[in-house]
PDB file of C-alpha atoms in Angstrom:
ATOM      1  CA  UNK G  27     -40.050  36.281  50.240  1.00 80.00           C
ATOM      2  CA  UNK G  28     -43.404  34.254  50.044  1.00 88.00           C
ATOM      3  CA  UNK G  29     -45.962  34.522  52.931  1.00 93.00           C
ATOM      4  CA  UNK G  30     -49.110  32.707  53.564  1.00 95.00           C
ATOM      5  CA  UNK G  31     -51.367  35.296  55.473  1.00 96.00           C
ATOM      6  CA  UNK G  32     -54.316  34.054  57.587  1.00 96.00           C
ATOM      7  CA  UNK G  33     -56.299  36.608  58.823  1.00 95.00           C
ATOM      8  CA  UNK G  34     -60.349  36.776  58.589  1.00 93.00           C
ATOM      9  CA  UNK G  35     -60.690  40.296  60.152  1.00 92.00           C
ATOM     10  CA  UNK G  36     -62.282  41.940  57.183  1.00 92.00           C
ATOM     11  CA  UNK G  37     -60.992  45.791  57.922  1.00 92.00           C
ATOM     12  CA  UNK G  38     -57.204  44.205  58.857  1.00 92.00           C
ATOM     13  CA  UNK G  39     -56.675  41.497  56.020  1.00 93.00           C
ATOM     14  CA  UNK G  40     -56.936  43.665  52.900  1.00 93.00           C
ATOM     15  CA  UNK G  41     -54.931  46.385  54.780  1.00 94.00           C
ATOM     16  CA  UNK G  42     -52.214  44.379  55.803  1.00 94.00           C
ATOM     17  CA  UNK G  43     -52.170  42.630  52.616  1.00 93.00           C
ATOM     18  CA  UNK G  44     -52.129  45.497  50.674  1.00 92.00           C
ATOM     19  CA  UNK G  45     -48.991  46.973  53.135  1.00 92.00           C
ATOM     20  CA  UNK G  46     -46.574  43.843  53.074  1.00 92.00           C
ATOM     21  CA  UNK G  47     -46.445  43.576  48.954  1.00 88.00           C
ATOM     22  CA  UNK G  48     -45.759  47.395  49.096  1.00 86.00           C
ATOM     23  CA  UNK G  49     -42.513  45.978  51.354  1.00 85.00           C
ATOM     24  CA  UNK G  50     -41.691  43.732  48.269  1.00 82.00           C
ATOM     25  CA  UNK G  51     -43.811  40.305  49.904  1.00 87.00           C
ATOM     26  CA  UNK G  52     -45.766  37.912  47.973  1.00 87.00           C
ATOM     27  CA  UNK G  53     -48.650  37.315  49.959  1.00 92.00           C
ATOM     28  CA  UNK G  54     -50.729  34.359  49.888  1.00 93.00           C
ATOM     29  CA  UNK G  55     -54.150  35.472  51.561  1.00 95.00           C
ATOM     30  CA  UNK G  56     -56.649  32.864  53.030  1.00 95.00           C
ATOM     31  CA  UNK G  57     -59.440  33.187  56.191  1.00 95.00           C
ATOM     32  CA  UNK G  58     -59.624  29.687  57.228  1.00 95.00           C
ATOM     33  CA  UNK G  59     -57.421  26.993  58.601  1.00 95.00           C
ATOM     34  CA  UNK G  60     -58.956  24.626  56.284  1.00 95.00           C
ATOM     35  CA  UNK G  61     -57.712  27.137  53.090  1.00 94.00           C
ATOM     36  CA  UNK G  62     -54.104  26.983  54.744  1.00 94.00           C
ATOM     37  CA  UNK G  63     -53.821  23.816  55.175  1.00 93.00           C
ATOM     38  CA  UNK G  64     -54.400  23.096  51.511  1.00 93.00           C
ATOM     39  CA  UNK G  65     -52.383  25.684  50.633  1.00 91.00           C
ATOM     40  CA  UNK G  66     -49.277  24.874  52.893  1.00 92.00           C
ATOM     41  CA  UNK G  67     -49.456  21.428  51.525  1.00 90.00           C
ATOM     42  CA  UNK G  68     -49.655  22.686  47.933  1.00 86.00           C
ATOM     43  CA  UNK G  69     -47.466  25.735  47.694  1.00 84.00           C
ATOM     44  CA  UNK G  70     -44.062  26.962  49.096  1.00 85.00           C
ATOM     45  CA  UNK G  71     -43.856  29.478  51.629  1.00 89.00           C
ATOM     46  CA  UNK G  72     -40.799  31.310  53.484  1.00 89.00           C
ATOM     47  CA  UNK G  73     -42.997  32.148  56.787  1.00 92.00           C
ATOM     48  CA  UNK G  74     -46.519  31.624  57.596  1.00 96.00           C
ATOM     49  CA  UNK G  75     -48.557  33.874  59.271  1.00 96.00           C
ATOM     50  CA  UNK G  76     -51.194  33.359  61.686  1.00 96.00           C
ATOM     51  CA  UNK G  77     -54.386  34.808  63.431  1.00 94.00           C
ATOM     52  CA  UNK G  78     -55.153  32.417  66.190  1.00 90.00           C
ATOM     53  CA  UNK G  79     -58.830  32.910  66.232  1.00 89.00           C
ATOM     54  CA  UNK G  80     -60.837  32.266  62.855  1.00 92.00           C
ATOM     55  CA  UNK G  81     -63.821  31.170  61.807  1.00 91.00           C
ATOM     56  CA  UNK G  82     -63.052  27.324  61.843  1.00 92.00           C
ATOM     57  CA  UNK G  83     -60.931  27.093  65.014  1.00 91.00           C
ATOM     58  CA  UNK G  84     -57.921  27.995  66.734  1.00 92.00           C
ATOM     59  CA  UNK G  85     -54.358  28.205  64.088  1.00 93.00           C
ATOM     60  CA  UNK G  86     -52.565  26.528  66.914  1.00 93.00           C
ATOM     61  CA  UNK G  87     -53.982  23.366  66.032  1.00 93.00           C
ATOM     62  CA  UNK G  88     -52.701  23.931  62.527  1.00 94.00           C
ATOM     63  CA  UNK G  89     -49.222  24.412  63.857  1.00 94.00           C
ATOM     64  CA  UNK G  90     -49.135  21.382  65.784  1.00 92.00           C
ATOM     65  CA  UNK G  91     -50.227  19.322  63.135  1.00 92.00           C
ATOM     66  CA  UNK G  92     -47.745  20.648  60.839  1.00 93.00           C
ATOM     67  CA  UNK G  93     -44.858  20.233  63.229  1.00 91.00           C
ATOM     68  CA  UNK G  94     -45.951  16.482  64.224  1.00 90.00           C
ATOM     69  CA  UNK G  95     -45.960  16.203  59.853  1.00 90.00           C
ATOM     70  CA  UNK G  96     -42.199  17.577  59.806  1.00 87.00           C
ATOM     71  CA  UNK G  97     -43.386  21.021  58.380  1.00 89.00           C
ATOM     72  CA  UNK G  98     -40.208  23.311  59.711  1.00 88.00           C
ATOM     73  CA  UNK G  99     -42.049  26.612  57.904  1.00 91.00           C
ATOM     74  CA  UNK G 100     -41.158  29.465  60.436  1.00 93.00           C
ATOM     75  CA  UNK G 101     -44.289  30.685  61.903  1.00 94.00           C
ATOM     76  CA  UNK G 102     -45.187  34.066  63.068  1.00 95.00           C
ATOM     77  CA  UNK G 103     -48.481  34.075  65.321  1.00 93.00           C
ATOM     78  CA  UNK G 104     -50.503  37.481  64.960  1.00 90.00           C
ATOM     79  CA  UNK G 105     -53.529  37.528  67.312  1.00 87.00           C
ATOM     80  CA  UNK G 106     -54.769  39.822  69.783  1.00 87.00           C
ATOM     81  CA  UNK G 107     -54.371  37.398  72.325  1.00 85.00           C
ATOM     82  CA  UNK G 108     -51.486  38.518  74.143  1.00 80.00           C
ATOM     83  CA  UNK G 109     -51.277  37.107  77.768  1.00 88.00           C
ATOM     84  CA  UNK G 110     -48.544  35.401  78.589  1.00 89.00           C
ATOM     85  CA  UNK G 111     -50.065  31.916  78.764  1.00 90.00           C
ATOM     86  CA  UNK G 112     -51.304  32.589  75.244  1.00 88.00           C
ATOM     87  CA  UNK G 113     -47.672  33.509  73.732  1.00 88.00           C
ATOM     88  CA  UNK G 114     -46.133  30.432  75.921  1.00 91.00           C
ATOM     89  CA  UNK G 115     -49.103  28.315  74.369  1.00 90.00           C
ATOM     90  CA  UNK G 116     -48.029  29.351  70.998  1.00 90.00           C
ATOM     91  CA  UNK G 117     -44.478  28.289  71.516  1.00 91.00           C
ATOM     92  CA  UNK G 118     -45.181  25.010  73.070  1.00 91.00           C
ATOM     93  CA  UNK G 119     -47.110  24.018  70.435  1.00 90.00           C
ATOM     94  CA  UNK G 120     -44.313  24.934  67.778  1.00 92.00           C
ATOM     95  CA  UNK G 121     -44.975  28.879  66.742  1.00 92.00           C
ATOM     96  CA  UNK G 122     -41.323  30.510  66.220  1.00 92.00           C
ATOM     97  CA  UNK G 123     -42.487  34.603  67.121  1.00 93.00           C
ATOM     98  CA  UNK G 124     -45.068  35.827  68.658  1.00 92.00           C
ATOM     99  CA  UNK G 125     -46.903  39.657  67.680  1.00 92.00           C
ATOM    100  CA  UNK G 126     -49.678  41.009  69.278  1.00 91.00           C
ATOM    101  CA  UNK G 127     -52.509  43.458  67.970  1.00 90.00           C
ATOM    102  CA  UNK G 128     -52.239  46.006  66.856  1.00 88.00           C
ATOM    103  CA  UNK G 129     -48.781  46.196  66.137  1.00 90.00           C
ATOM    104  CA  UNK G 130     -46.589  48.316  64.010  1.00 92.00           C
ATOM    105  CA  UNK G 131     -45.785  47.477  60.473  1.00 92.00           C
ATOM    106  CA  UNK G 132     -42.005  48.173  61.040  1.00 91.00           C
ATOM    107  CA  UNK G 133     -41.904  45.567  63.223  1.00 92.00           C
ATOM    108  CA  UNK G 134     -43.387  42.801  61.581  1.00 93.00           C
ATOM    109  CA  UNK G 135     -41.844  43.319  58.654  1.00 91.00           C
ATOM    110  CA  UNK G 136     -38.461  43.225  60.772  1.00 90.00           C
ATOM    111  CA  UNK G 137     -39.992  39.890  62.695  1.00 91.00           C
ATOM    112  CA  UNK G 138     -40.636  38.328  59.212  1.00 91.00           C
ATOM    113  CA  UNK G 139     -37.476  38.661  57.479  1.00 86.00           C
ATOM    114  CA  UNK G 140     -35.209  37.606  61.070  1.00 84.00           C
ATOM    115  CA  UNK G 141     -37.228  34.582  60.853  1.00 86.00           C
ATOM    116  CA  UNK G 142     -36.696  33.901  57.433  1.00 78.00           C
ATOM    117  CA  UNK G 143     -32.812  34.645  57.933  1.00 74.00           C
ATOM    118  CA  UNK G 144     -32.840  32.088  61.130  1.00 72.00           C
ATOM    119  CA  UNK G 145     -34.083  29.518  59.495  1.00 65.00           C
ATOM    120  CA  UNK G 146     -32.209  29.579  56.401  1.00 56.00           C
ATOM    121  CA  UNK G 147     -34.489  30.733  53.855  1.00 46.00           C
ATOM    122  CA  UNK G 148     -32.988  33.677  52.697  1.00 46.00           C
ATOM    123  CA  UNK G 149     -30.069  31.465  51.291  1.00 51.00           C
ATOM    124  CA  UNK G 150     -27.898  34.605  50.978  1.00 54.00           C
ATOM    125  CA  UNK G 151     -27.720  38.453  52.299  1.00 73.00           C
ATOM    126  CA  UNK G 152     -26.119  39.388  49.071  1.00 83.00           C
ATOM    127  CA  UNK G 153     -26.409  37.528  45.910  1.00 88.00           C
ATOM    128  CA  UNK G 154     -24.386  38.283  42.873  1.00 88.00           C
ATOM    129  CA  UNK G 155     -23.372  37.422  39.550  1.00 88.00           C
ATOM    130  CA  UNK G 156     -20.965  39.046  36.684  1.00 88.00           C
ATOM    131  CA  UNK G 157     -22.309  42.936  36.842  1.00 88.00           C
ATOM    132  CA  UNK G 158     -25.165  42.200  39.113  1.00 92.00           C
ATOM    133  CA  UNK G 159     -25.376  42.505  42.706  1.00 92.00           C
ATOM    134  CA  UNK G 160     -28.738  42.722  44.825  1.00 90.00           C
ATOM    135  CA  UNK G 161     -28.681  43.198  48.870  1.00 87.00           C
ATOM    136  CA  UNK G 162     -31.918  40.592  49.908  1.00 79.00           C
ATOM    137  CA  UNK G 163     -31.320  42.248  53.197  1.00 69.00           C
ATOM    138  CA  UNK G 164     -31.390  46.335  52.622  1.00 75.00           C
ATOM    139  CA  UNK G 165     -33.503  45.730  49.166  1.00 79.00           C
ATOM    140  CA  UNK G 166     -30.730  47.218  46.835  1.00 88.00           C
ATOM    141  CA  UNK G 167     -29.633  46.237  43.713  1.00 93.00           C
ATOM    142  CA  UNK G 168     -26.934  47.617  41.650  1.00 94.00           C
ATOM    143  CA  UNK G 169     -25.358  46.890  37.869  1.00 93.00           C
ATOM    144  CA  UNK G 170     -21.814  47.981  37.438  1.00 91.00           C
ATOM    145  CA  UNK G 171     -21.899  49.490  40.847  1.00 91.00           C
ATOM    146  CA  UNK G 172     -24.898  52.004  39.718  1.00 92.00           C
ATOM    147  CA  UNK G 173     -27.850  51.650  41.778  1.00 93.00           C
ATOM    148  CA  UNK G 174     -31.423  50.927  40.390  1.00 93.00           C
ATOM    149  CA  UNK G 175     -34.501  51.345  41.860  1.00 90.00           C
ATOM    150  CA  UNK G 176     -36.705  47.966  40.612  1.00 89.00           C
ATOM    151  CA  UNK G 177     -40.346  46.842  41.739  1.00 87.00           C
ATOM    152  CA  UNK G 178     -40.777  44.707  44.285  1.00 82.00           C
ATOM    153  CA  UNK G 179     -41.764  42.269  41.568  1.00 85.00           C
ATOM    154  CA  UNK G 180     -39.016  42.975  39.457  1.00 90.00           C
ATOM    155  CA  UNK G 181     -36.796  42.258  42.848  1.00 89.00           C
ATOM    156  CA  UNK G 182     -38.026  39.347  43.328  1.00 86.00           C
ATOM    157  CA  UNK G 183     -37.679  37.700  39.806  1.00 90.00           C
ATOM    158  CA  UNK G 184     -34.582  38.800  39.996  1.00 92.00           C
ATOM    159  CA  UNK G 185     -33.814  37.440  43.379  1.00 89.00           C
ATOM    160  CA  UNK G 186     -34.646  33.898  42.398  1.00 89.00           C
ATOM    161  CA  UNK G 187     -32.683  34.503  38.756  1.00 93.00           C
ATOM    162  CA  UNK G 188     -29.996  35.390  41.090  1.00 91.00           C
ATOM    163  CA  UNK G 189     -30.104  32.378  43.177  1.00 87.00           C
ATOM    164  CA  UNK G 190     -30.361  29.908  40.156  1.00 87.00           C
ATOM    165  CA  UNK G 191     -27.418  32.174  37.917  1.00 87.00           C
ATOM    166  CA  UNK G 192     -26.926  30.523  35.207  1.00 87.00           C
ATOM    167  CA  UNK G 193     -29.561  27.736  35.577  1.00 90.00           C
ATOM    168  CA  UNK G 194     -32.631  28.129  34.069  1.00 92.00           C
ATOM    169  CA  UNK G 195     -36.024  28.631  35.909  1.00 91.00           C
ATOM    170  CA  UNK G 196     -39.440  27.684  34.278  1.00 90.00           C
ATOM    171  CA  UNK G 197     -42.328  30.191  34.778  1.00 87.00           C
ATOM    172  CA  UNK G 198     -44.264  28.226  36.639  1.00 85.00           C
ATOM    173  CA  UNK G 199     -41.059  28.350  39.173  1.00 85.00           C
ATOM    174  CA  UNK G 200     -41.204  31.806  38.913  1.00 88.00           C
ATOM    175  CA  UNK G 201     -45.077  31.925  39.202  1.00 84.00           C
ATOM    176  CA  UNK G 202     -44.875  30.213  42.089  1.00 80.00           C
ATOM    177  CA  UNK G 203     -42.190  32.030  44.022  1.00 80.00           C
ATOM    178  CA  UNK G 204     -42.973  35.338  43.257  1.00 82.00           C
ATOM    179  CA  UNK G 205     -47.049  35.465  42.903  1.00 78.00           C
ATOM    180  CA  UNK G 206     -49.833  34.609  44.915  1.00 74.00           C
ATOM    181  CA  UNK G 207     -52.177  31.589  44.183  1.00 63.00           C
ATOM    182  CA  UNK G 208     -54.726  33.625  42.014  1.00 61.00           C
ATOM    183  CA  UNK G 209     -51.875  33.811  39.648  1.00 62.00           C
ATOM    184  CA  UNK G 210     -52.314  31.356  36.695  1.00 60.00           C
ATOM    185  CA  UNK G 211     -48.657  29.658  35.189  1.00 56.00           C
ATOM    186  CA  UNK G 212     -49.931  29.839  31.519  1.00 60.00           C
ATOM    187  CA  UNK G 213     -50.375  33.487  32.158  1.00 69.00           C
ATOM    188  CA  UNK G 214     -47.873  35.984  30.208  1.00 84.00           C
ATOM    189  CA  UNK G 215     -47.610  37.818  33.624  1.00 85.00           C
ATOM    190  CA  UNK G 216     -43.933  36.255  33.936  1.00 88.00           C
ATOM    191  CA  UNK G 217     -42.944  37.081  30.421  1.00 89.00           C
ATOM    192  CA  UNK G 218     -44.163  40.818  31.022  1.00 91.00           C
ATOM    193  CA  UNK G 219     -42.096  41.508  34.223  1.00 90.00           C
ATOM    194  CA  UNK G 220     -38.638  39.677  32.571  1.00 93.00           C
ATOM    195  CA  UNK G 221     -39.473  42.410  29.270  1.00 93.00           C
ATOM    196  CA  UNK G 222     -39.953  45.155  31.927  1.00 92.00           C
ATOM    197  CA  UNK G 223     -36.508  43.870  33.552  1.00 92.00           C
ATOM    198  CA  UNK G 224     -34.451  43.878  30.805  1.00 92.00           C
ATOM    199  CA  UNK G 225     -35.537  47.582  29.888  1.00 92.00           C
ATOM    200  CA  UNK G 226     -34.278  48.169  32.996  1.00 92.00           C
ATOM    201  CA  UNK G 227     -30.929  46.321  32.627  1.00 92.00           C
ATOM    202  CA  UNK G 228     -30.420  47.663  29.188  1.00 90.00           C
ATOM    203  CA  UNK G 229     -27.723  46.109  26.801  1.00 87.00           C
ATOM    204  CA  UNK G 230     -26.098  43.403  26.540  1.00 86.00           C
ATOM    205  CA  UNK G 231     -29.278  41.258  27.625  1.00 90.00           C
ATOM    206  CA  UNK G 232     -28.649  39.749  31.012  1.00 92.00           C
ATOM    207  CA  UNK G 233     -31.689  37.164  30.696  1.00 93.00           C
ATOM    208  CA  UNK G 234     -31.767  34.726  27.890  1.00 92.00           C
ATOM    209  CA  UNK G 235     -35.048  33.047  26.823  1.00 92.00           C
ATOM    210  CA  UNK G 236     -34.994  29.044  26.583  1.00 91.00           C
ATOM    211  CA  UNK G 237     -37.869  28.518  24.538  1.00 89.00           C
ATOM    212  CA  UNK G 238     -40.976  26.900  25.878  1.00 85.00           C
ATOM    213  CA  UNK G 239     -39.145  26.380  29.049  1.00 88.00           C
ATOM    214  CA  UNK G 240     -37.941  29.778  30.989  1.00 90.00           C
ATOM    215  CA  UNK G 241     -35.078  31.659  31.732  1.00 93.00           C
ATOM    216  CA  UNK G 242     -31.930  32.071  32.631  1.00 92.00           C
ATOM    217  CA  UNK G 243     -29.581  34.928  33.618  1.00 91.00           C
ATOM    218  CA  UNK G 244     -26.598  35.242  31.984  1.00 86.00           C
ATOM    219  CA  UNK G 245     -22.916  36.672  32.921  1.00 74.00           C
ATOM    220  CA  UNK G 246     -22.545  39.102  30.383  1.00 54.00           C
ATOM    221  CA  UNK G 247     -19.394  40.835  30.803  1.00 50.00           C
ATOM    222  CA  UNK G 248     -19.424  44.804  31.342  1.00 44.00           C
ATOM    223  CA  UNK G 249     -19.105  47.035  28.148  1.00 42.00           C
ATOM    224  CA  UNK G 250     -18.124  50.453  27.314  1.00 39.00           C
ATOM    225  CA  UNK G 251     -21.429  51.244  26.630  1.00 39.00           C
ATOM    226  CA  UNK G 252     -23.133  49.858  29.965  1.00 39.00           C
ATOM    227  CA  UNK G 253     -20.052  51.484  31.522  1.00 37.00           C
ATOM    228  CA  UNK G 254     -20.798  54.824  30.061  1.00 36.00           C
ATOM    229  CA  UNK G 255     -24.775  54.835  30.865  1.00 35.00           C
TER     230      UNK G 255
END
């Protein structure tokens, strides 16, 4: 899942940065509404997130703006603003949750992914396809029923493989789902982390190569020897 993070608190940002891609997040960081409004407008995102109070204004300005343009991104304000007639401000002017510093990580991790799940961008709980079968939900992926313990990288390549089975998916798909906006498409980042997945797969190769395009994850029936491992 793809975040956009604005926070300017110089102690808090890197921190909670740091903590969310540890839960398997690609975070998009940026300080200023200016930065996220160019980078909504640019870039997909599964929820953004929101201080209230930075350096060029007040975020729910940002929010109304994008509702009155049709942008139905699920928004999660995080502020230390937490009187009532702040949170009911926030909803009026189209926020969809509401967390209040300082806050536990549990929680807005649990916030972030109910809001994806309302809104429909976490397209399934459980995708699957011939011997594969990852758990979006509980973060669990298994291959012929044995359970495997990927990266939260590798997870979420393999998430949007999933989604697309048998389709393929260009890097710069890829690039853009599953890193942040430092991350260049001509890079050989994407072609590292599919090599490092299919070590982990092992035989027969689940993810084909189309040349000069992408890839594509393939439903490679189960074999004695995958059986056996």
């Amino acid at each position: 899942m793809k975040l956009l993070l604005l926070e300017d608190d110089a102690e808090l940002a890197p921190a909670l940065v740091g903590a969310l891609r540890d839960q398997g997040f690609v975070v998009d960081h940026v300080t200023t509404i200016a930065d996220a409004d160019v980078l909504v407008a640019s870039s997909h995102h599964d929820v953004l997130v929101l201080d209230r109070t930075v350096p060029d204004g007040d975020a729910l300005d940002l929010v109304d703006r994008l509702r009155r343009d049709g942008v139905t991104t699920p928004v999660l304000l995080l502020t230390a603003r937490g009187q009532v007639a702040d949170r009911v401000a926030g909803f009026e002017h189209g926020a969809d949750d509401y967390v209040v510093k300082p806050f536990a990580l549990p929680e807005l991790v649990a916030r972030l992914r109910s809001l994806a799940r309302r809104q429909g961008t976490e397209r399934a709980r459980v995708l699957t396809s011939g011997r594969l079968e990852l758990d979006v939900v509980r973060h669990r992926l298994t291959l012929d029923g044995i359970l495997l313990s990927p990266t939260p990288k590798e997870f979420a390549v393999l998430e949007v493989l999933l989604e697309h089975a048998g389709e393929v998916v260009t890097r710069t798909e890829l690039v853009e789902r599953c890193w942040d906006e430092l991350t260049e498409p001509s890079s050989n980042v994407v072609d590292v982390l599919v090599g490092q997945l299919r070590r982990r797969l092992g035989e027969p190769d689940l993810i084909e190569t189309v040349r000069g395009v992408g890839y594509r994850l393939t439903d490679a029936p189960s074999t004695p020897a995958a059986a056996a491992r």
